[in-house]
XYZ file of C-alpha atoms in Angstrom:
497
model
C 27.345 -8.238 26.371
C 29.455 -7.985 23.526
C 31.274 -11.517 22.856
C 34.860 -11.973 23.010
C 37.079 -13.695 21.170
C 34.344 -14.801 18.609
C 34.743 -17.436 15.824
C 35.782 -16.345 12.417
C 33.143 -15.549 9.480
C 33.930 -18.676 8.333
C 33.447 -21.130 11.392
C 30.378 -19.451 11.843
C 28.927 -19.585 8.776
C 29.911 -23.073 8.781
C 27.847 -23.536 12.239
C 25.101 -22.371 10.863
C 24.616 -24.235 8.549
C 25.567 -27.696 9.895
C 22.935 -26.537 12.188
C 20.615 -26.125 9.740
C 21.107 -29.069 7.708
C 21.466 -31.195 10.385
C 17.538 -30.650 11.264
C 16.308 -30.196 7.087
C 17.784 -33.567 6.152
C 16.202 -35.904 8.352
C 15.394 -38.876 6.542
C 11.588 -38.490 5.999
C 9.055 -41.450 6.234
C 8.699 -43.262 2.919
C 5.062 -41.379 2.709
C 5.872 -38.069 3.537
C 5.590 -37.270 -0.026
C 2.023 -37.738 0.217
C 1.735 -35.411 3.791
C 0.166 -32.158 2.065
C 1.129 -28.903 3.678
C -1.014 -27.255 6.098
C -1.539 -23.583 5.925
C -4.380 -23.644 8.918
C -3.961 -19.941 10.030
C -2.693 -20.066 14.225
C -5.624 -19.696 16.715
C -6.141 -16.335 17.922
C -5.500 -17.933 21.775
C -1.439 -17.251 22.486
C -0.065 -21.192 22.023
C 2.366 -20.223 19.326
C 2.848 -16.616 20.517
C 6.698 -17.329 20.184
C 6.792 -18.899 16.657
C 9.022 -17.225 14.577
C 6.425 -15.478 11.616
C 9.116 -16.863 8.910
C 7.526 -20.912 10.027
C 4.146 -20.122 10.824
C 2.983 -20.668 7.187
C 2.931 -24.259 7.725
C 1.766 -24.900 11.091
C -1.040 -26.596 12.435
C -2.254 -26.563 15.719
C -2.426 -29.333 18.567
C -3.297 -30.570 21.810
C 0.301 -30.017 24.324
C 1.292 -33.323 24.513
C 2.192 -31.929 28.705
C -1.346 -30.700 29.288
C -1.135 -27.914 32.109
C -5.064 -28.004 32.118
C -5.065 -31.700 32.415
C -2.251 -32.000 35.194
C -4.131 -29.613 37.373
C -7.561 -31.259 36.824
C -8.855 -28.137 35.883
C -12.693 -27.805 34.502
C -13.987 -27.546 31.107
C -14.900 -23.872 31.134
C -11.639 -23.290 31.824
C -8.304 -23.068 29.205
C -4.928 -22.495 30.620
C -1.415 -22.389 28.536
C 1.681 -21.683 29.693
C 4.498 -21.302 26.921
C 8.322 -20.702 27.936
C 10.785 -19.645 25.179
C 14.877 -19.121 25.322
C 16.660 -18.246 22.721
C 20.388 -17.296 22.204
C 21.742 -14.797 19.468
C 24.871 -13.138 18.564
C 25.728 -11.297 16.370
C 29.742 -10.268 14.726
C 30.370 -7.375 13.715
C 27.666 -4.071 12.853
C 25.728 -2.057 10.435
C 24.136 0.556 12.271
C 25.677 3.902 12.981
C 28.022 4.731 15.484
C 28.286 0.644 16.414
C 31.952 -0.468 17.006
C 31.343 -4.175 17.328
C 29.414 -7.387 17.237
C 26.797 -8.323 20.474
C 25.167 -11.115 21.929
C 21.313 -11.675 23.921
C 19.213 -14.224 25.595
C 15.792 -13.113 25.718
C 14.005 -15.299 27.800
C 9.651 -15.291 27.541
C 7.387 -17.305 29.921
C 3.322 -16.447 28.545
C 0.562 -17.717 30.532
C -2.431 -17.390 29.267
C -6.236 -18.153 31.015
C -9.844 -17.973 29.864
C -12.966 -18.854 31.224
C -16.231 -19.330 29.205
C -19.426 -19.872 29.481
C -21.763 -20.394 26.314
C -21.475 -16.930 24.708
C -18.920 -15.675 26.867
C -15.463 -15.380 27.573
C -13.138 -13.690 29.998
C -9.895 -14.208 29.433
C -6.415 -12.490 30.537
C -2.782 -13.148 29.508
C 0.228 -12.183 31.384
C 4.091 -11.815 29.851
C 7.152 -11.484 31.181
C 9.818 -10.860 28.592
C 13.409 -9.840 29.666
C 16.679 -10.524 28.327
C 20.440 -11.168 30.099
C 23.535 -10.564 28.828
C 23.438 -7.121 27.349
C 25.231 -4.049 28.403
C 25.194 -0.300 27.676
C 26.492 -0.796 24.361
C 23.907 -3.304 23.075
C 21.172 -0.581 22.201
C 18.723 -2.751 24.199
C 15.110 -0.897 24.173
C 11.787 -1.892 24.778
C 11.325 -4.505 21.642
C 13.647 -6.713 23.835
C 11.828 -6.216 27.263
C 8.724 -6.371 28.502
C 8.963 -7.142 32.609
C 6.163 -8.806 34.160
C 3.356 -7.186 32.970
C -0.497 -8.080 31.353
C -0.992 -7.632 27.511
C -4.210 -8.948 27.549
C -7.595 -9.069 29.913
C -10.451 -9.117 27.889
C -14.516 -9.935 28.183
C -15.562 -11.166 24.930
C -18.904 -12.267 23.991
C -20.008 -14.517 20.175
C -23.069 -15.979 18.529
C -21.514 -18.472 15.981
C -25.673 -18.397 14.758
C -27.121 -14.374 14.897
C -30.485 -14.682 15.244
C -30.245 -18.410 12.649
C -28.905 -15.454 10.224
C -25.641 -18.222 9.229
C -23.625 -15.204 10.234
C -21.003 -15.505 13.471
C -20.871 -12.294 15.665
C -17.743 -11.934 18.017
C -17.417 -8.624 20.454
C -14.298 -8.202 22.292
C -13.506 -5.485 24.448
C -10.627 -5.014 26.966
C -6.936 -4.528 26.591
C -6.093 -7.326 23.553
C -3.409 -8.455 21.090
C -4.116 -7.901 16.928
C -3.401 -9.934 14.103
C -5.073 -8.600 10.555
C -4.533 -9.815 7.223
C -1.152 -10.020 5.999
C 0.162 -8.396 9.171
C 2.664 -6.222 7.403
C 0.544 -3.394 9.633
C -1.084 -5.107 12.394
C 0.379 -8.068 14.129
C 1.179 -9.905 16.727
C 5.005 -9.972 17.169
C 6.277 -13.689 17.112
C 9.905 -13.356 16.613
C 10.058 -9.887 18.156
C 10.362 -10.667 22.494
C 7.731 -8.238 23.016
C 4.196 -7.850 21.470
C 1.860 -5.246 20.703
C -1.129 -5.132 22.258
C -4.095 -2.397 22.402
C -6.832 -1.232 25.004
C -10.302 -0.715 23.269
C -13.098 -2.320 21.496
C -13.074 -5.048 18.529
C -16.046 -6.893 16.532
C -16.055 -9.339 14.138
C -18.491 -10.826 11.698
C -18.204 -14.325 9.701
C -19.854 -15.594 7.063
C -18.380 -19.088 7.690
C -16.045 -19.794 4.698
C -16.956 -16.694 2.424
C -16.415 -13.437 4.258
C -15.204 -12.065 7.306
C -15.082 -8.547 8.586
C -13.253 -7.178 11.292
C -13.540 -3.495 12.847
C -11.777 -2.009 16.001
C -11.619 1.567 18.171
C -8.034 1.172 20.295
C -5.746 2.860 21.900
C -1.695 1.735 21.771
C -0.529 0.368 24.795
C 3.047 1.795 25.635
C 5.909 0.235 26.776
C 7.634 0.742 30.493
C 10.214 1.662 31.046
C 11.500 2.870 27.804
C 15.019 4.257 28.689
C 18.106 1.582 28.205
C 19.390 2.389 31.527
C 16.189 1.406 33.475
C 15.883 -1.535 31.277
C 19.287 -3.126 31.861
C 18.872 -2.899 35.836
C 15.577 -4.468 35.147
C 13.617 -1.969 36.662
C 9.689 -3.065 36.816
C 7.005 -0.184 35.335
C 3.962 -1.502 34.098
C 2.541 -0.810 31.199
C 0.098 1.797 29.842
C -2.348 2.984 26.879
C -1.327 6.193 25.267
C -3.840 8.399 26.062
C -3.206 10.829 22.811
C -3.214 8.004 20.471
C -6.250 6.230 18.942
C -5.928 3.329 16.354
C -8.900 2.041 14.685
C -9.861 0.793 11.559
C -11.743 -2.276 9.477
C -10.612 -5.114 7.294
C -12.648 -6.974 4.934
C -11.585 -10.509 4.040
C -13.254 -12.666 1.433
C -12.683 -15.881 0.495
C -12.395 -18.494 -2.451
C -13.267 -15.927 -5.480
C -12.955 -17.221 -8.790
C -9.555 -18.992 -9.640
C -9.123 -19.432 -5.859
C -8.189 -15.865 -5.083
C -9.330 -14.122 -1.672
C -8.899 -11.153 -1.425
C -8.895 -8.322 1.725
C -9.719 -4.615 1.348
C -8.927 -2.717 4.508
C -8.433 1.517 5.946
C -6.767 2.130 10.019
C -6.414 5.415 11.236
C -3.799 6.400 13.327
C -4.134 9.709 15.591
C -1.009 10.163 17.366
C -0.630 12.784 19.765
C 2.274 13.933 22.327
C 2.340 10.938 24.832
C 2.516 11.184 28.683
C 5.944 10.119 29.207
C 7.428 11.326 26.234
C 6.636 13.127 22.645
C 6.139 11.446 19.935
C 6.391 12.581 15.697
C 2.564 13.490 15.904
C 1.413 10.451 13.421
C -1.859 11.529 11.693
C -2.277 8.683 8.994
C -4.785 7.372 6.809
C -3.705 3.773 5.350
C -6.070 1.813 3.088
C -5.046 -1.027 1.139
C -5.772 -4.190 -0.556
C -4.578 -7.434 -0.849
C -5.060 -10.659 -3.756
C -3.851 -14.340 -3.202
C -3.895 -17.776 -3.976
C -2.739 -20.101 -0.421
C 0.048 -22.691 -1.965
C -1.206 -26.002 -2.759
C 0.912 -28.652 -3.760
C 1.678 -29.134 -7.722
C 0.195 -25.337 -8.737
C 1.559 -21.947 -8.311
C 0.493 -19.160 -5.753
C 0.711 -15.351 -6.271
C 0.344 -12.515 -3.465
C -0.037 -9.000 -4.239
C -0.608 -6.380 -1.747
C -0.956 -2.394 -2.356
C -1.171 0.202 0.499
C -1.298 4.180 0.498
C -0.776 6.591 3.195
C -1.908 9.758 3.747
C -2.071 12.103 6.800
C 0.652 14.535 8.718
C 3.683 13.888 10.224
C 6.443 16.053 12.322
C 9.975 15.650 11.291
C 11.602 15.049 14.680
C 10.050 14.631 18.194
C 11.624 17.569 19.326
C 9.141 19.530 16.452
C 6.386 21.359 15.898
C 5.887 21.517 12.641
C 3.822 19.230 10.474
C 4.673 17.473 7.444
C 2.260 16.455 4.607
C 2.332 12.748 4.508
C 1.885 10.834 1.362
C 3.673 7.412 0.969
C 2.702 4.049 -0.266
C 3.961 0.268 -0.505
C 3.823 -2.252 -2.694
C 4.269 -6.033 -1.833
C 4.331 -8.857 -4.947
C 4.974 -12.456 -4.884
C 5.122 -15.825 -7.210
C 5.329 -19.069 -6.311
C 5.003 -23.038 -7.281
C 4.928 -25.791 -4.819
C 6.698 -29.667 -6.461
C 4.928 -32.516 -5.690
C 8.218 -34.280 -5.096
C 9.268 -35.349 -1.701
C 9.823 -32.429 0.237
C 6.993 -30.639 -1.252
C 9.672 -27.487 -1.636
C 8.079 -24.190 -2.209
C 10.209 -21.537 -4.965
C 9.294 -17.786 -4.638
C 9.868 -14.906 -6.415
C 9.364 -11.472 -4.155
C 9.286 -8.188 -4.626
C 8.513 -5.111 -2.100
C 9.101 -1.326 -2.811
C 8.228 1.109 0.600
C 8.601 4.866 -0.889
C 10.902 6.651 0.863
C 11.602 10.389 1.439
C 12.135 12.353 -1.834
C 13.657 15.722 -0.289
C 14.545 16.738 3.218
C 14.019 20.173 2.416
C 10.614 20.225 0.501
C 8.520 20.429 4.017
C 7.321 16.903 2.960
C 7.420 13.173 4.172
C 7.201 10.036 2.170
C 8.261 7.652 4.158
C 5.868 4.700 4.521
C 5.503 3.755 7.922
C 4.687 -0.087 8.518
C 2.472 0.984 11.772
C 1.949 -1.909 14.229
C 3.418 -4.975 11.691
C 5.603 -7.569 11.775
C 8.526 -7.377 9.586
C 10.797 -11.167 10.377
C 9.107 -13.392 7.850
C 9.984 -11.305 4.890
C 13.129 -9.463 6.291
C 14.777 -11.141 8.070
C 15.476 -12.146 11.671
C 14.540 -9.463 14.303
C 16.062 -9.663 17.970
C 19.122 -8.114 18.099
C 19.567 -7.995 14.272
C 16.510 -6.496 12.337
C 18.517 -5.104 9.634
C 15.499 -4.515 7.134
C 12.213 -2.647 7.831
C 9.178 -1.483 5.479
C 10.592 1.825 4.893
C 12.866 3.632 2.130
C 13.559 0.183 0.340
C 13.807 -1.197 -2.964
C 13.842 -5.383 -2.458
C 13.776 -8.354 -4.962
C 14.680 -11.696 -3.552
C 13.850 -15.268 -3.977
C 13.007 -17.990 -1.269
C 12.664 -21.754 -0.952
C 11.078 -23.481 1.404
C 10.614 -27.046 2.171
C 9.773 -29.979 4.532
C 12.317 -33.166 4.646
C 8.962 -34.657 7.020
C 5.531 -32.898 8.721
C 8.272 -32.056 11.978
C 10.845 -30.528 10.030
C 10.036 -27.056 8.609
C 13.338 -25.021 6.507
C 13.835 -22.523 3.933
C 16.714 -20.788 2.135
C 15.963 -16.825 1.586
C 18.253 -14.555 -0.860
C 17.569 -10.413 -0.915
C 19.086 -7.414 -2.992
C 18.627 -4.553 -1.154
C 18.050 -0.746 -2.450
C 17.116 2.548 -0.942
C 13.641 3.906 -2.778
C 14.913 7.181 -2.032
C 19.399 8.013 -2.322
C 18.758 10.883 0.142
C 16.441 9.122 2.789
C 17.407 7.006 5.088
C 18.509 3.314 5.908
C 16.190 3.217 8.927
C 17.054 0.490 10.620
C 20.645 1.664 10.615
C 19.758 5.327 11.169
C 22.211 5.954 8.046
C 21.529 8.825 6.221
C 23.366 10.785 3.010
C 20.756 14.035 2.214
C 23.325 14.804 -0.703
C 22.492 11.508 -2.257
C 25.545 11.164 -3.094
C 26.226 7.883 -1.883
C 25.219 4.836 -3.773
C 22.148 3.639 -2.862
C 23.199 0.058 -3.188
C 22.783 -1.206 1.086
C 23.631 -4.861 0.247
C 22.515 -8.548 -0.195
C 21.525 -10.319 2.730
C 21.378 -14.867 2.828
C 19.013 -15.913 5.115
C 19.013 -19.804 6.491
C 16.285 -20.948 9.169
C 15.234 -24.446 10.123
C 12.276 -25.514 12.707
C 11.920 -29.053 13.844
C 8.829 -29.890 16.414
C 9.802 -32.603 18.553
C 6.093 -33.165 19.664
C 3.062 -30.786 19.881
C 4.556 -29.436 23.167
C 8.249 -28.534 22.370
C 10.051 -27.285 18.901
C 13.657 -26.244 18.071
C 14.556 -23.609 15.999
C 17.623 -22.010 14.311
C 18.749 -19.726 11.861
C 21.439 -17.737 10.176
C 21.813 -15.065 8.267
C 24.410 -12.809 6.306
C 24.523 -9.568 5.478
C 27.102 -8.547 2.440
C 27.476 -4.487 2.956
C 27.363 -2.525 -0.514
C 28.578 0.984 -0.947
C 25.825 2.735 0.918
C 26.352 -0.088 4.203
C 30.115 0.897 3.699
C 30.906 4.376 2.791
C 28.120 6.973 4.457
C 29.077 8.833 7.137
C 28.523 7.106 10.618
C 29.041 4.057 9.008
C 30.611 1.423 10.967
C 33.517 -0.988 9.123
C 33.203 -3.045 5.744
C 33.152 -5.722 7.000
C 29.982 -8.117 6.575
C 27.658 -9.028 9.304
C 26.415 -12.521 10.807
C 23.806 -13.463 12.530
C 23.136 -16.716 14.517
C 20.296 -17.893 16.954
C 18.654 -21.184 18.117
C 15.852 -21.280 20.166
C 13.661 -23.663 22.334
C 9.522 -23.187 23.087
C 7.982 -25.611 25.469
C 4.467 -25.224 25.211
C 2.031 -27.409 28.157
């Protein structure tokens, strides 16, 4: 529903961040300075499903303080979680083509989530029902905002944290399951996003407890129902199903604590995409292998990232095609950064990321990088409604801080120059395209304000803002909607028990 008579620029930027503030600057305990940051990676188990990727970094889990498995008595070889998140967002005015206005959403998720165990094995099923109110037939709603009352995971998983007294940890999962590799800039699960990927097939891992870990998987995609914004805004119920044309597999190898503190990941996924039941598809035949170094922050010593990824394979231009493209793209993610220990314990980075674009749309070639199954919100920007950036066709330097007033209170402050890699590809997230090249390639600068405060182990509050300033290419290609810069604005609420 598109809002009316919104608030000037101004009196929302200056909501924002009063917002913002209001939850970074809360006095902090005389020894907070001493509180070092935790960078404990989530549990695989959904309890912070709906934690927006930007805050994860930080987080460490805990018991609910609301126990749903305590108030219902239930057994020990039993887990339970149930996890309900709202969250408003508007947005004023546009950037993608053919858009005449601003919009506003509430996506509403409730997860539940239940596994039973006994010693080496697990059975375990999740069930998500992820809709939205308040949008209409101009809103562009698709299936990234709605997911109806359906199961992304049931699972039978079996583990030996002791192989045969070899000090190695087996894990074997098979069943329909969520994945989250690496960096997840190509496998993920979605945190800000309402709905989440998930995958039908088979997955095994092996750990060599605090050196290596490897991880390899046979899946197939699990689609989406309906697809079509009409069926979607009269909430009409399809459940969901694996695309039987499409496989996705592949292996990651992550090792840890090299010399100097580095780990380090090498990894290859293959992704076999053919015409789907419901619909056709662009025919996706990719190899992507890549490899990523870095150092996890520490407080009082800098922390570097650097990630490289090719991809190789065929692609069609259009759905409606049948001819194949070669495929040859790549991406290229770097970071610096130094964590104070002052009060605070702010974090400073400086980022880069390049995703090749296409070079000409009349060679009979594609270099595009596609970003597969990942998660784009903690280094682009808010998704939702919004999602102005993706990892494709862009040239990015930016800088971040981040920083906690107290352990509860988790902010940063994000700044981005944006560029097309390629003048005659597209913007794809604003499906704005100049094949002259004509046009500068200059999209814009985007500020980027977000603020989480956890109120106990059970419920959090977050916010953010953000602002996109439109350069030439944002303004003056054809389809373009108005000058005029675009703001963003959401707060949200997850009770977890």
């Amino acid at each position: 529903m598109k809002p009316q008579n919104q608030p000037s620029i101004a009196s929302r930027l200056s909501r924002a961040i009063g917002l913002i503030i209001s939850a970074a600057t809360v006095i902090a305990p005389a020894d907070a300075a001493e509180e070092s940051k935790s960078y404990t990676k989530p549990p695989t188990a959904p309890f912070v499903s709906q934690m927006s990727d930007a805050l994860l970094g930080s987080y460490k889990y805990e018991k609910p303080v609301w126990s749903l498995h305590d108030a219902l008595g239930l057994p020990k070889w039993l887990s339970l979680s149930l996890e309900q998140r709202t969250r408003y967002e508007t947005v004023d005015n546009c950037f993608r083509a053919g858009c005449t206005g601003g919009d506003q959403q509430i996506p509403m998720q409730i997860d539940l989530w239940l596994e039973a165990h006994s010693e080496h094995w697990r059975l375990g099923g999740e069930f998500l029902d992820a809709r939205q109110f308040g949008s209409d037939e101009d809103s562009g709603i698709n299936n990234t905002h709605v997911d109806e009352a359906d199961f992304i995971q049931g699972y039978l998983a079996w583990s030996d944290q002791n192989l045969a007294h070899s000090g190695l940890g087996v894990e074997a999962i098979t069943g329909r399951q969520t994945l989250n590799f690496g960096s997840r800039r190509l496998v993920a699960r979605n945190n800000m996003r309402n709905t989440i990927n998930t995958f039908d097939g088979f997955r095994i891992r092996v750990v060599d407890y605090n050196h290596w870990q490897f991880n390899a998987f046979v899946t197939k995609p699990v689609g989406r129902y309906p697809n079509d914004s009409e069926q979607l805004l009269d909430h009409f119920h399809s459940f969901d199903e694996p695309e039987e044309q499409a496989w996705f597999s592949g292996g990651i190898l992550e090792v840890y604590d090299l010399p100097g503190k580095i780990n380090a990941e090498l990894y290859l996924y293959h992704l076999d995409e053919g015409d789907r039941k419901r619909n056709p598809t662009n025919n996706r035949r990719y190899f992507t292998p890549g490899m990523r170094f870095y150092i996890k922050p520490a407080k009082g010593k800098f922390d570097f990232q650097s990630e490289t990824i090719g991809q190789w394979g065929t692609v069609r231009s259009s759905k409606s095609s049948n001819k194949d493209l070669d495929h040859s793209a790549w991406y290229q993610h770097l970071d610096i950064g130094y964590t104070f220990g002052i009060p605070w314990s702010p974090r400073l980075a400086i980022e880069y990321d390049y995703a090749s674009g296409d070079h000409d749309p009349n060679d009979g070639k594609d270099q595009r990088f596609d970003t597969l199954f990942g998660a784009r919100r903690f280094e682009f920007g808010p998704t939702g409604i919004y999602g102005a950036f993706a990892r494709s066709n862009i040239n990015t330097p930016g800088v971040r801080l981040g920083f906690s007033p107290r352990p509860d209170v988790q902010a940063f402050i994000a700044h981005r120059l944006y560029w097309l890699a390629e003048d005659k590809d597209s913007w794809t997230s604003a499906n704005l395209r100049d094949r002259t090249g004509n046009t500068s390639s200059f999209i814009g600068q985007q500020l980027e304000l977000s603020a989480r405060y956890d109120f106990n182990s059970s419920l959090n509050f977050e916010t953010g803002w953000a602002h996109l300033f439109k350069g030439a290419f944002a303004k003056e290609t054809a389809g373009a909607p108005d000058g005029q810069s675009v703001d963003y604005f959401y707060v949200q609420s997850l009770f977890r028990f």
